[in-house]
């Protein structure tokens, strides 16, 4: 099951079985957004407590497959304590890693996520194998799209 | 040329011979293909493909229009298929009562739209079950939004059997009952004959969704006592893009047309139109001609196998699967719906430990085992099952014990990732 080892990396299975930052935050004061994958019924709720520009706490809950759950868990670890701008950058890099392969599953796609980007991705790089399984990309990006929407809402709310 | 047909004279299906008729099983590559997703869409035999090719290569012209020989032959083949498909479900007057549509979904939308255009009044009651496919749910919800009909639901128990207590109260004053003959998730074969009799006593019409039934079980609309039946070609060895609505002629006469355009009219003036006679009244525009002819070849293929043998084969294979699941997995594997193979179709939705259906089907794919993972277009039912998705293996004429064994081996392999 060679191909599958790329998908089900140990880090992924670990985050699936022992999700980090799983749970809820009281909202308000925390902000909350939900995401659904209508295709398979996966759902995620993301909670963010911010202090101005900083994400001081983040939690996620919901249900889904190993890829959607572990991606959500890895995401919370990646952005907790970061500024909103840094979180957006992480979202951009992550989605880039998913989408370039979506467009071109070929070799040259590799150059587009440079080594520097991969380093900033840290453990998230474990999810790279997902791109070889295009139907699972939506699972991996669900929590990230939800966070992105939540950050939009926070910024819109706070600029009012 | 007559399409060749596999004649089977033994008591059981000869699966090896059947598989030889399906090119996909040779063309798949080195790994054997364990295709266990026929409930989503079946494969098709060479007899169906050849019939459609031959039609395009020798006969094609638009139907019901030209006076030249080619057009006449196309029309004749199209109409012959209508009669063959009607005969396959026991329609008393197939040349008038069979309407070709795009799929079962369109057939059901035809009924709901037509009723909304003249036969329903606001407040009318429609009875459904809680195990309907979205195709037999959303069209009615749309009519509800449009004109305020009332929808009531027949419940089912934890094993997937309809709860008929209180049915008469639900039927009281109902205009129409629409329900599936076989659930695409639970496999339940619903007692449609009994429900239809009780619905008629209450003055309601009965629509049956046969999408998961007609491909697998000998169907006789007169014996079932229903008024309308929807089914779809691609789940019964036919091509995509062809569906069927059967309805009693006197009902079709009363139903307003659904789609408007060419072919469905007798006369058009600038201020109005006169609809064509049935069934053409419901077939606006150029129909899926080759697809209808392909479906005709599919029902011929199934009839030659014998639908009773098809059913017996699926019961035996379901029994085998249940027994082997029990031996290999015990309580770790749960099949949703009725446990008695006689009460169900060959649709096996299952949960295995806590492994998510997506992950199950991903691992299975590595073993050449194709199953469906998801909500199966039945979200209300998923909610009552308390799950977001299930994995579903479904059986058909070209499956045998080796497919069940392939499935079991692959399910066991999920342990190497998910403990
Ligand atoms: C019970 C049932 N009804 C209706 C349909 C709709 O069939 P189609 O998509 O061909 O319109 C399906 C197919 O998924 C089904 O399983």
Coordinates of C-alpha atoms and ligand atoms in Angstrom, one line a residue:
Chain A
X1 CA 0.0 0.0 0.0
X2 CA 2.7 2.3 -1.1
X3 CA 0.5 5.2 -2.2
X4 CA -1.4 5.2 1.0
X5 CA 1.7 5.7 3.2
X6 CA 2.0 9.1 1.5
X7 CA -1.4 10.0 2.5
X8 CA -1.6 8.5 6.0
X9 CA 1.7 9.8 7.4
X10 CA 2.3 9.2 11.0
X11 CA 1.9 12.8 12.0
X12 CA -1.5 12.9 10.3
X13 CA -2.7 9.8 12.0
X14 CA -1.4 11.1 15.3
X15 CA -3.3 14.4 14.9
X16 CA -6.4 12.4 13.9
X17 CA -6.3 10.1 16.9
X18 CA -5.1 12.8 19.4
X19 CA -6.5 16.1 18.0
X20 CA -4.9 19.2 19.5
X21 CA -7.0 22.2 20.5
X22 CA -10.2 20.2 20.2
X23 CA -13.2 21.7 21.8
X24 CA -15.0 25.0 22.0
X25 CA -14.6 28.5 23.3
X26 CA -17.4 30.6 24.7
X27 CA -18.7 32.7 21.9
X28 CA -19.0 35.6 22.4
X29 CA -16.4 36.7 23.4
X30 CA -14.7 34.3 21.1
X31 CA -15.5 34.3 17.4
X32 CA -16.9 31.2 15.7
X33 CA -17.4 30.0 12.2
X34 CA -18.6 26.7 10.7
X35 CA -17.6 24.9 7.5
X36 CA -19.3 22.1 5.7
X37 CA -18.3 19.8 2.9
X38 CA -21.7 19.1 1.3
X39 CA -20.2 16.2 -0.7
X40 CA -19.4 14.0 2.3
X41 CA -21.1 15.7 5.2
X42 CA -17.9 16.6 7.0
X43 CA -18.3 19.6 9.3
X44 CA -16.0 21.7 11.3
X45 CA -16.5 24.6 13.8
X46 CA -13.5 26.9 14.4
X47 CA -13.3 29.2 17.5
X48 CA -10.9 32.1 17.8
X49 CA -10.2 34.3 20.8
X50 CA -8.3 37.3 19.8
X51 CA -6.5 40.1 21.6
X52 CA -6.5 42.8 19.0
X53 CA -4.4 41.5 16.2
X54 CA -3.2 38.3 18.0
X55 CA -4.9 34.9 18.1
X56 CA -4.6 34.1 21.7
X57 CA -6.6 30.9 21.6
X58 CA -8.1 28.6 19.0
X59 CA -10.3 25.5 19.2
X60 CA -12.0 23.3 16.7
X61 CA -14.8 20.8 16.8
X62 CA -16.8 18.8 14.4
X63 CA -16.7 15.5 12.5
X64 CA -14.9 14.2 9.5
X65 CA -12.4 11.8 8.0
X66 CA -8.8 11.5 9.1
X67 CA -7.6 14.1 6.6
X68 CA -10.1 16.8 7.5
X69 CA -9.7 16.2 11.3
X70 CA -5.9 16.1 11.3
X71 CA -5.7 19.1 9.0
X72 CA -7.9 21.1 11.4
X73 CA -5.7 20.0 14.3
X74 CA -2.5 20.9 12.6
X75 CA -4.0 24.2 11.6
X76 CA -4.8 25.2 15.2
X77 CA -1.2 24.4 16.2
X78 CA 0.2 26.4 13.3
X79 CA -1.7 29.6 14.1
X80 CA -2.2 29.7 17.8
X81 CA -0.4 32.7 19.3
X82 CA 0.2 34.1 15.9
X83 CA -0.9 37.5 14.5
X84 CA -3.8 37.6 12.1
X85 CA -1.4 38.5 9.3
X86 CA 0.8 35.5 10.1
X87 CA -2.3 33.3 10.2
X88 CA -3.3 34.6 6.8
X89 CA 0.1 33.9 5.5
X90 CA 0.0 30.3 6.8
X91 CA -3.4 29.9 5.1
X92 CA -2.0 31.2 1.9
X93 CA 1.0 28.9 2.0
X94 CA -1.1 25.9 2.9
X95 CA -3.7 26.5 0.2
X96 CA -1.0 27.1 -2.3
X97 CA 0.5 23.7 -1.4
X98 CA -3.0 22.2 -2.1
X99 CA -4.0 24.1 -5.1
X100 CA -0.9 24.1 -7.2
X101 CA -1.1 20.4 -7.3
X102 CA -4.7 20.5 -7.9
X103 CA -4.0 22.4 -11.1
X104 CA -0.8 20.5 -12.1
X105 CA -0.2 17.2 -10.5
X106 CA 3.0 17.1 -12.5
X107 CA 6.6 17.5 -11.4
X108 CA 7.2 21.2 -12.1
X109 CA 4.5 22.0 -9.5
X110 CA 7.1 21.1 -6.9
X111 CA 9.1 24.3 -7.5
X112 CA 6.2 26.5 -6.6
X113 CA 6.4 25.7 -2.9
X114 CA 10.0 26.4 -2.3
X115 CA 12.0 25.0 0.5
X116 CA 11.5 28.2 2.5
X117 CA 7.8 27.8 2.3
X118 CA 8.0 24.2 3.3
X119 CA 10.0 25.1 6.4
X120 CA 7.4 27.6 7.4
X121 CA 4.8 24.9 7.0
X122 CA 6.6 22.7 9.5
X123 CA 4.4 19.7 10.4
X124 CA 1.9 20.8 7.9
X125 CA 4.1 19.6 5.2
X126 CA 2.9 16.1 6.2
X127 CA -0.3 16.9 4.4
X128 CA 1.5 17.3 1.1
X129 CA 0.7 13.7 0.2
X130 CA -3.0 14.7 0.0
X131 CA -2.5 16.3 -3.3
X132 CA -1.9 13.0 -4.9
X133 CA -5.5 12.1 -4.0
X134 CA -7.4 15.0 -5.5
X135 CA -10.8 14.1 -4.0
X136 CA -9.3 14.5 -0.6
X137 CA -8.1 18.1 -1.1
X138 CA -11.5 19.4 -0.1
X139 CA -11.2 17.4 3.2
X140 CA -7.8 19.0 3.9
X141 CA -8.8 22.6 3.1
X142 CA -12.1 22.6 4.9
X143 CA -10.9 24.0 8.3
X144 CA -8.5 26.4 6.5
X145 CA -11.3 27.9 4.5
X146 CA -13.4 28.2 7.6
X147 CA -10.6 30.0 9.5
X148 CA -10.1 32.3 6.6
X149 CA -13.8 33.2 6.6
X150 CA -13.6 33.7 10.4
X151 CA -10.6 36.1 10.1
X152 CA -12.5 38.1 7.5
X153 CA -15.4 38.4 9.9
X154 CA -13.2 39.4 12.8
X155 CA -11.5 42.1 10.8
X156 CA -14.8 43.3 9.3
X157 CA -16.3 43.4 12.8
X158 CA -13.4 45.2 14.3
X159 CA -13.1 47.8 11.6
X160 CA -16.7 48.8 12.2
Chain B
X1 CA -28.7 -6.8 -36.6
X2 CA -30.1 -8.3 -33.4
X3 CA -27.9 -7.7 -30.4
X4 CA -26.5 -10.9 -29.0
X5 CA -28.0 -11.9 -25.7
X6 CA -26.6 -14.1 -23.1
X7 CA -29.1 -16.9 -22.6
X8 CA -28.8 -18.5 -19.3
X9 CA -30.6 -21.8 -19.0
X10 CA -29.3 -22.9 -15.6
X11 CA -30.9 -22.1 -12.2
X12 CA -28.3 -19.6 -11.1
X13 CA -26.5 -16.8 -12.8
X14 CA -23.2 -17.7 -14.6
X15 CA -21.2 -14.8 -13.3
X16 CA -18.1 -15.6 -15.2
X17 CA -20.1 -15.6 -18.5
X18 CA -21.8 -12.4 -17.5
X19 CA -18.5 -10.7 -16.7
X20 CA -17.2 -11.6 -20.1
X21 CA -19.9 -9.4 -21.5
X22 CA -18.7 -6.3 -19.6
X23 CA -15.6 -4.8 -21.3
X24 CA -14.7 -2.8 -18.2
X25 CA -13.6 -5.9 -16.4
X26 CA -10.9 -6.6 -19.0
X27 CA -9.8 -3.1 -19.5
X28 CA -9.1 -2.3 -15.9
X29 CA -5.5 -3.3 -15.6
X30 CA -3.7 -5.9 -13.7
X31 CA -5.6 -5.7 -10.5
X32 CA -9.0 -7.4 -10.5
X33 CA -11.8 -4.8 -10.4
X34 CA -14.1 -5.4 -7.5
X35 CA -16.9 -3.1 -8.6
X36 CA -19.3 -2.8 -5.7
X37 CA -20.9 0.5 -6.5
X38 CA -23.7 -0.4 -8.9
X39 CA -26.3 1.3 -6.6
X40 CA -24.7 4.6 -7.8
X41 CA -24.4 3.4 -11.4
X42 CA -24.0 0.0 -12.9
X43 CA -21.6 -1.0 -15.6
X44 CA -22.9 -1.9 -19.1
X45 CA -22.5 -5.0 -21.3
X46 CA -21.3 -5.0 -24.8
X47 CA -24.8 -5.8 -26.0
X48 CA -25.9 -2.4 -24.9
X49 CA -22.8 -0.6 -26.2
X50 CA -23.0 -2.3 -29.6
X51 CA -26.7 -1.5 -30.0
X52 CA -26.0 2.2 -29.4
X53 CA -23.0 2.2 -31.8
X54 CA -25.0 0.4 -34.4
X55 CA -27.8 2.9 -34.1
X56 CA -25.5 5.8 -34.6
X57 CA -23.6 4.1 -37.4
X58 CA -26.6 3.0 -39.4
X59 CA -29.8 4.6 -38.4
X60 CA -29.6 8.0 -36.7
X61 CA -32.1 10.7 -37.6
X62 CA -34.4 12.8 -35.5
X63 CA -37.5 11.0 -34.4
X64 CA -41.2 11.8 -35.1
X65 CA -40.2 14.3 -37.7
X66 CA -38.7 13.1 -41.0
X67 CA -40.8 11.2 -43.6
X68 CA -37.7 9.6 -45.0
X69 CA -36.8 6.0 -44.3
X70 CA -33.9 6.7 -42.0
X71 CA -36.0 8.8 -39.7
X72 CA -38.8 6.3 -39.8
X73 CA -36.4 3.5 -38.7
X74 CA -35.0 5.7 -35.9
X75 CA -38.6 6.4 -34.7
X76 CA -39.5 2.8 -34.9
X77 CA -36.5 1.7 -32.8
X78 CA -37.2 4.4 -30.3
X79 CA -40.8 3.4 -30.0
X80 CA -39.9 -0.3 -29.8
X81 CA -37.7 0.5 -26.8
X82 CA -40.6 2.3 -25.2
X83 CA -42.7 -0.8 -25.5
X84 CA -39.9 -3.1 -24.3
X85 CA -39.2 -0.9 -21.2
X86 CA -42.9 -0.8 -20.5
X87 CA -43.3 -4.5 -20.8
X88 CA -40.3 -5.0 -18.4
X89 CA -42.3 -3.3 -15.6
X90 CA -45.6 -4.8 -16.5
X91 CA -47.2 -1.6 -18.0
X92 CA -50.6 -2.4 -19.4
X93 CA -50.4 0.1 -22.2
X94 CA -46.7 0.7 -22.7
X95 CA -46.8 2.7 -25.9
X96 CA -48.9 5.4 -24.2
X97 CA -47.8 5.1 -20.6
X98 CA -44.0 5.1 -20.7
X99 CA -42.3 8.6 -20.8
X100 CA -38.6 8.9 -21.4
X101 CA -36.8 11.4 -19.3
X102 CA -33.2 12.2 -18.4
X103 CA -33.1 10.1 -15.2
X104 CA -35.3 9.1 -12.2
X105 CA -34.8 12.6 -10.8
X106 CA -36.4 14.2 -13.8
X107 CA -39.2 11.7 -13.7
X108 CA -40.0 12.7 -10.2
X109 CA -39.7 16.4 -11.0
X110 CA -42.1 15.8 -13.9
X111 CA -44.7 14.5 -11.5
X112 CA -44.2 17.1 -8.8
X113 CA -44.2 20.0 -11.3
X114 CA -47.2 18.7 -13.2
X115 CA -49.2 18.2 -10.0
X116 CA -48.2 21.7 -8.9
X117 CA -49.5 23.1 -12.2
X118 CA -53.0 21.9 -11.9
X119 CA -53.7 18.9 -9.6
X120 CA -52.6 20.2 -6.2
X121 CA -54.3 22.9 -4.3
X122 CA -52.6 24.8 -1.4
X123 CA -52.8 22.8 1.8
X124 CA -52.9 19.4 0.0
X125 CA -51.1 16.6 1.8
X126 CA -48.3 14.6 0.4
X127 CA -46.9 11.6 2.3
X128 CA -43.3 10.6 2.0
X129 CA -40.9 8.4 4.1
X130 CA -37.9 9.5 6.0
X131 CA -35.6 7.3 3.9
X132 CA -36.2 9.0 0.6
X133 CA -33.4 9.9 -1.8
X134 CA -33.1 13.7 -2.3
X135 CA -34.7 13.0 -5.7
X136 CA -37.9 12.1 -4.1
X137 CA -37.7 14.7 -1.4
X138 CA -36.5 18.0 -2.8
X139 CA -39.0 18.2 -5.6
X140 CA -41.8 18.0 -3.0
X141 CA -40.1 20.5 -0.8
X142 CA -40.0 22.8 -3.8
X143 CA -43.7 22.4 -4.3
X144 CA -44.2 23.1 -0.6
X145 CA -42.3 26.4 -1.0
X146 CA -44.1 27.2 -4.2
X147 CA -47.7 26.7 -3.1
X148 CA -47.8 25.6 0.5
X149 CA -48.6 21.8 0.4
X150 CA -48.2 19.9 3.6
X151 CA -45.7 17.1 3.8
X152 CA -45.9 14.3 6.3
X153 CA -43.5 11.5 6.8
X154 CA -43.7 7.8 7.5
X155 CA -41.1 6.9 10.1
X156 CA -38.9 3.8 10.2
X157 CA -37.4 1.8 13.1
X158 CA -33.8 1.2 14.0
X159 CA -33.6 -1.8 11.6
X160 CA -34.9 0.3 8.7
X161 CA -38.4 -1.1 8.6
X162 CA -41.2 1.4 7.9
X163 CA -43.4 2.0 10.9
X164 CA -46.9 1.6 9.6
X165 CA -48.6 2.3 13.0
X166 CA -50.7 5.4 12.5
X167 CA -50.4 5.1 8.7
X168 CA -54.1 5.5 8.2
X169 CA -54.1 8.8 10.1
X170 CA -51.2 10.0 7.9
X171 CA -53.0 8.9 4.7
X172 CA -56.3 10.5 5.8
X173 CA -57.0 13.4 3.4
X174 CA -53.7 12.8 1.6
X175 CA -53.6 13.6 -2.1
X176 CA -50.5 11.6 -3.0
X177 CA -48.0 9.2 -1.4
X178 CA -44.5 9.0 -2.9
X179 CA -42.0 6.4 -1.6
X180 CA -39.1 4.3 -2.5
X181 CA -39.5 0.6 -3.3
X182 CA -35.9 0.0 -2.1
X183 CA -33.8 2.3 0.1
X184 CA -30.5 3.2 -1.5
X185 CA -28.9 3.4 2.0
X186 CA -30.6 0.8 4.1
X187 CA -31.6 -1.6 1.4
X188 CA -35.0 -1.9 2.9
X189 CA -37.7 -3.3 0.5
X190 CA -40.7 -1.3 1.5
X191 CA -44.2 -2.9 1.6
X192 CA -45.4 -0.7 -1.3
X193 CA -48.2 -3.0 -2.3
X194 CA -49.8 -2.8 1.1
X195 CA -49.2 0.9 1.4
X196 CA -50.7 1.5 -2.1
X197 CA -53.8 -0.4 -1.2
X198 CA -54.3 1.6 2.0
X199 CA -53.5 4.9 0.2
X200 CA -56.1 4.1 -2.5
X201 CA -58.7 3.4 0.2
X202 CA -57.9 6.9 1.5
X203 CA -58.2 8.4 -2.0
X204 CA -54.5 9.1 -2.5
X205 CA -52.4 8.4 -5.6
X206 CA -49.2 6.4 -5.2
X207 CA -45.8 7.2 -6.8
X208 CA -43.0 4.6 -6.4
X209 CA -39.3 5.4 -6.8
X210 CA -38.0 2.3 -8.4
X211 CA -34.4 3.5 -9.0
X212 CA -32.9 0.8 -6.7
X213 CA -35.6 -1.8 -7.4
X214 CA -36.4 -2.1 -11.0
X215 CA -32.7 -3.1 -11.9
X216 CA -32.8 -5.9 -9.3
X217 CA -36.3 -7.4 -8.8
X218 CA -39.0 -8.4 -11.3
X219 CA -41.4 -5.4 -11.3
X220 CA -45.1 -5.5 -12.1
X221 CA -46.7 -2.1 -11.7
X222 CA -50.2 -3.7 -11.8
X223 CA -49.4 -6.2 -9.1
X224 CA -47.8 -3.5 -6.9
X225 CA -51.0 -1.5 -7.4
X226 CA -49.2 1.8 -7.8
X227 CA -50.1 4.8 -10.1
X228 CA -46.7 6.0 -11.1
X229 CA -43.2 4.6 -11.2
X230 CA -39.9 6.4 -11.7
X231 CA -36.6 4.7 -12.5
X232 CA -33.3 5.4 -14.2
X233 CA -31.4 3.7 -17.0
X234 CA -27.8 3.9 -15.8
X235 CA -28.4 1.8 -12.7
X236 CA -29.8 -1.1 -14.8
X237 CA -27.0 -1.7 -17.4
X238 CA -28.3 1.1 -19.6
X239 CA -26.6 4.4 -20.6
X240 CA -26.6 7.6 -18.6
X241 CA -29.0 10.3 -19.8
X242 CA -32.2 8.1 -19.9
X243 CA -34.8 7.8 -17.2
X244 CA -38.4 6.5 -17.2
X245 CA -41.7 7.5 -15.8
X246 CA -44.5 5.0 -16.0
X247 CA -48.0 6.3 -15.1
X248 CA -51.5 5.1 -15.7
X249 CA -52.8 6.5 -19.0
X250 CA -55.9 8.1 -17.5
X251 CA -53.7 9.9 -15.0
X252 CA -51.2 11.1 -17.7
X253 CA -54.3 12.4 -19.6
X254 CA -55.2 14.6 -16.6
X255 CA -51.7 15.8 -15.8
X256 CA -50.6 19.1 -17.3
X257 CA -47.3 19.0 -19.3
X258 CA -44.0 19.7 -17.6
X259 CA -41.5 21.0 -20.1
X260 CA -42.7 22.9 -23.2
X261 CA -41.2 22.9 -26.7
X262 CA -41.2 20.9 -29.9
X263 CA -42.8 17.4 -30.0
X264 CA -45.0 18.0 -27.0
X265 CA -47.6 20.0 -28.9
X266 CA -50.4 19.3 -31.4
X267 CA -50.8 23.0 -32.3
X268 CA -49.2 26.3 -31.3
X269 CA -50.7 29.7 -31.9
X270 CA -49.4 33.1 -30.8
X271 CA -51.8 33.1 -27.9
X272 CA -51.6 29.5 -26.8
X273 CA -50.9 25.8 -27.5
X274 CA -52.6 22.5 -27.6
X275 CA -50.6 19.7 -26.0
X276 CA -49.8 16.5 -27.9
X277 CA -51.3 13.2 -26.9
X278 CA -49.6 11.0 -24.4
X279 CA -46.8 10.1 -24.0
X280 CA -45.5 12.8 -26.3
X281 CA -47.1 15.5 -24.3
X282 CA -44.3 14.9 -21.7
X283 CA -41.4 14.6 -24.1
X284 CA -40.5 18.1 -25.1
X285 CA -37.6 18.5 -27.6
X286 CA -35.3 15.9 -29.2
X287 CA -35.3 13.0 -26.8
X288 CA -32.3 10.9 -25.9
X289 CA -32.9 8.5 -28.8
X290 CA -29.7 6.4 -28.7
X291 CA -30.0 6.2 -24.9
X292 CA -33.6 4.9 -25.1
X293 CA -32.5 2.3 -27.6
X294 CA -29.6 1.4 -25.3
X295 CA -32.0 1.0 -22.4
X296 CA -34.1 -1.2 -24.6
X297 CA -31.1 -3.5 -25.1
X298 CA -30.4 -3.4 -21.3
X299 CA -33.9 -4.7 -20.4
X300 CA -33.6 -7.3 -23.1
X301 CA -30.3 -8.4 -21.5
X302 CA -31.8 -8.5 -18.0
X303 CA -34.9 -10.4 -19.2
X304 CA -32.7 -13.0 -20.9
X305 CA -30.9 -13.5 -17.6
X306 CA -34.3 -13.7 -15.8
X307 CA -35.1 -11.2 -13.1
X308 CA -36.0 -14.0 -10.7
X309 CA -32.5 -15.4 -11.1
X310 CA -31.0 -11.9 -10.7
X311 CA -32.9 -11.5 -7.4
X312 CA -32.0 -15.0 -6.2
X313 CA -28.3 -14.3 -7.0
X314 CA -28.4 -11.1 -5.0
X315 CA -30.1 -12.7 -2.0
X316 CA -27.5 -15.5 -2.0
X317 CA -24.6 -13.1 -2.3
X318 CA -26.0 -10.9 0.5
X319 CA -26.4 -13.9 2.7
X320 CA -22.8 -14.8 2.0
X321 CA -21.6 -11.3 2.8
X322 CA -23.5 -11.2 6.1
X323 CA -22.0 -14.5 7.1
X324 CA -18.5 -13.7 6.1
X325 CA -18.7 -10.2 7.8
X326 CA -19.7 -11.9 11.0
X327 CA -16.9 -14.5 10.8
X328 CA -14.2 -11.9 10.0
X329 CA -15.3 -8.9 11.9
X330 CA -18.0 -9.9 14.5
X331 CA -19.3 -6.8 16.1
X332 CA -16.7 -4.5 14.6
X333 CA -18.7 -4.3 11.4
X334 CA -22.3 -3.2 11.4
X335 CA -24.5 -3.3 8.3
X336 CA -27.3 -0.7 8.4
X337 CA -30.9 -1.7 7.6
X338 CA -32.7 -5.0 7.8
X339 CA -30.6 -8.1 8.7
X340 CA -32.7 -10.5 6.7
X341 CA -31.5 -10.7 3.1
X342 CA -35.1 -11.4 2.0
X343 CA -36.2 -8.0 3.3
X344 CA -33.6 -6.0 1.5
X345 CA -31.9 -5.3 -1.8
X346 CA -28.2 -5.9 -2.3
X347 CA -27.2 -2.5 -0.8
X348 CA -24.9 -2.9 2.1
X349 CA -24.1 0.3 4.0
X350 CA -21.8 -0.4 6.7
X351 CA -19.8 1.0 9.6
X352 CA -16.5 -0.5 10.5
X353 CA -15.1 0.3 14.0
X354 CA -14.6 4.1 14.0
X355 CA -13.0 4.3 10.7
X356 CA -14.5 7.2 8.7
X357 CA -16.2 6.1 5.4
X358 CA -13.8 8.3 3.4
X359 CA -10.8 6.6 4.9
X360 CA -12.4 3.1 4.3
X361 CA -13.1 3.8 0.7
X362 CA -9.6 5.3 0.2
X363 CA -8.0 2.1 1.5
X364 CA -10.4 0.0 -0.4
X365 CA -9.5 1.8 -3.7
X366 CA -5.9 0.6 -3.3
X367 CA -7.3 -3.0 -3.5
X368 CA -9.3 -2.3 -6.6
X369 CA -12.5 -2.3 -4.5
X370 CA -15.0 0.4 -5.5
X371 CA -17.5 1.4 -2.8
X372 CA -19.4 4.6 -2.3
X373 CA -18.6 6.8 0.7
X374 CA -20.8 9.7 1.6
X375 CA -24.4 10.7 2.5
X376 CA -25.9 8.9 -0.6
X377 CA -28.1 11.9 -1.3
X378 CA -30.2 11.0 1.8
X379 CA -29.2 13.6 4.4
X380 CA -32.3 13.4 6.5
X381 CA -31.8 9.6 6.8
X382 CA -28.2 10.1 7.7
X383 CA -29.2 12.3 10.5
X384 CA -31.6 9.7 11.9
X385 CA -28.8 7.1 11.6
X386 CA -26.6 9.5 13.6
X387 CA -23.8 9.5 11.1
X388 CA -22.6 12.0 8.5
X389 CA -21.7 9.4 6.0
X390 CA -21.6 5.7 5.4
X391 CA -19.5 3.4 3.2
X392 CA -21.8 1.4 0.9
X393 CA -21.0 -1.8 -1.0
X394 CA -23.7 -2.8 -3.5
X395 CA -24.1 -6.0 -5.4
X396 CA -25.2 -6.8 -9.0
X397 CA -25.2 -9.5 -11.6
X398 CA -21.5 -9.4 -12.2
X399 CA -20.5 -9.7 -8.6
X400 CA -19.7 -12.9 -6.8
X401 CA -18.1 -14.3 -3.7
X402 CA -14.6 -13.2 -4.8
X403 CA -15.8 -9.5 -4.7
X404 CA -17.0 -10.0 -1.1
X405 CA -13.7 -11.6 -0.2
X406 CA -11.8 -8.7 -1.9
X407 CA -13.9 -6.3 0.2
X408 CA -13.2 -8.2 3.4
X409 CA -9.5 -8.2 2.7
X410 CA -9.4 -4.5 2.1
X411 CA -11.5 -3.6 5.1
X412 CA -9.1 -5.6 7.3
X413 CA -6.3 -3.6 5.8
X414 CA -7.7 -0.4 7.2
X415 CA -6.3 -1.7 10.6
X416 CA -2.8 -1.0 9.5
X417 CA -3.5 2.7 9.6
X418 CA -6.4 3.1 11.9
X419 CA -5.5 0.5 14.5
Ligands
LIG1 C1 -33.6 5.6 -4.5 C2 -33.1 6.5 -5.6 N1 -33.9 7.4 -6.2 C3 -33.5 8.2 -7.1 C4 -32.2 8.2 -7.6 C5 -31.9 9.2 -8.6 O1 -31.4 8.6 -9.8 P1 -30.8 9.6 -10.9 O2 -29.6 10.2 -10.3 O3 -30.4 8.7 -12.0 O4 -31.9 10.5 -11.3 C6 -31.3 7.4 -7.0 C7 -29.9 7.4 -7.5 O5 -29.0 7.7 -6.8 C8 -31.7 6.5 -6.0 O6 -30.9 5.7 -5.4

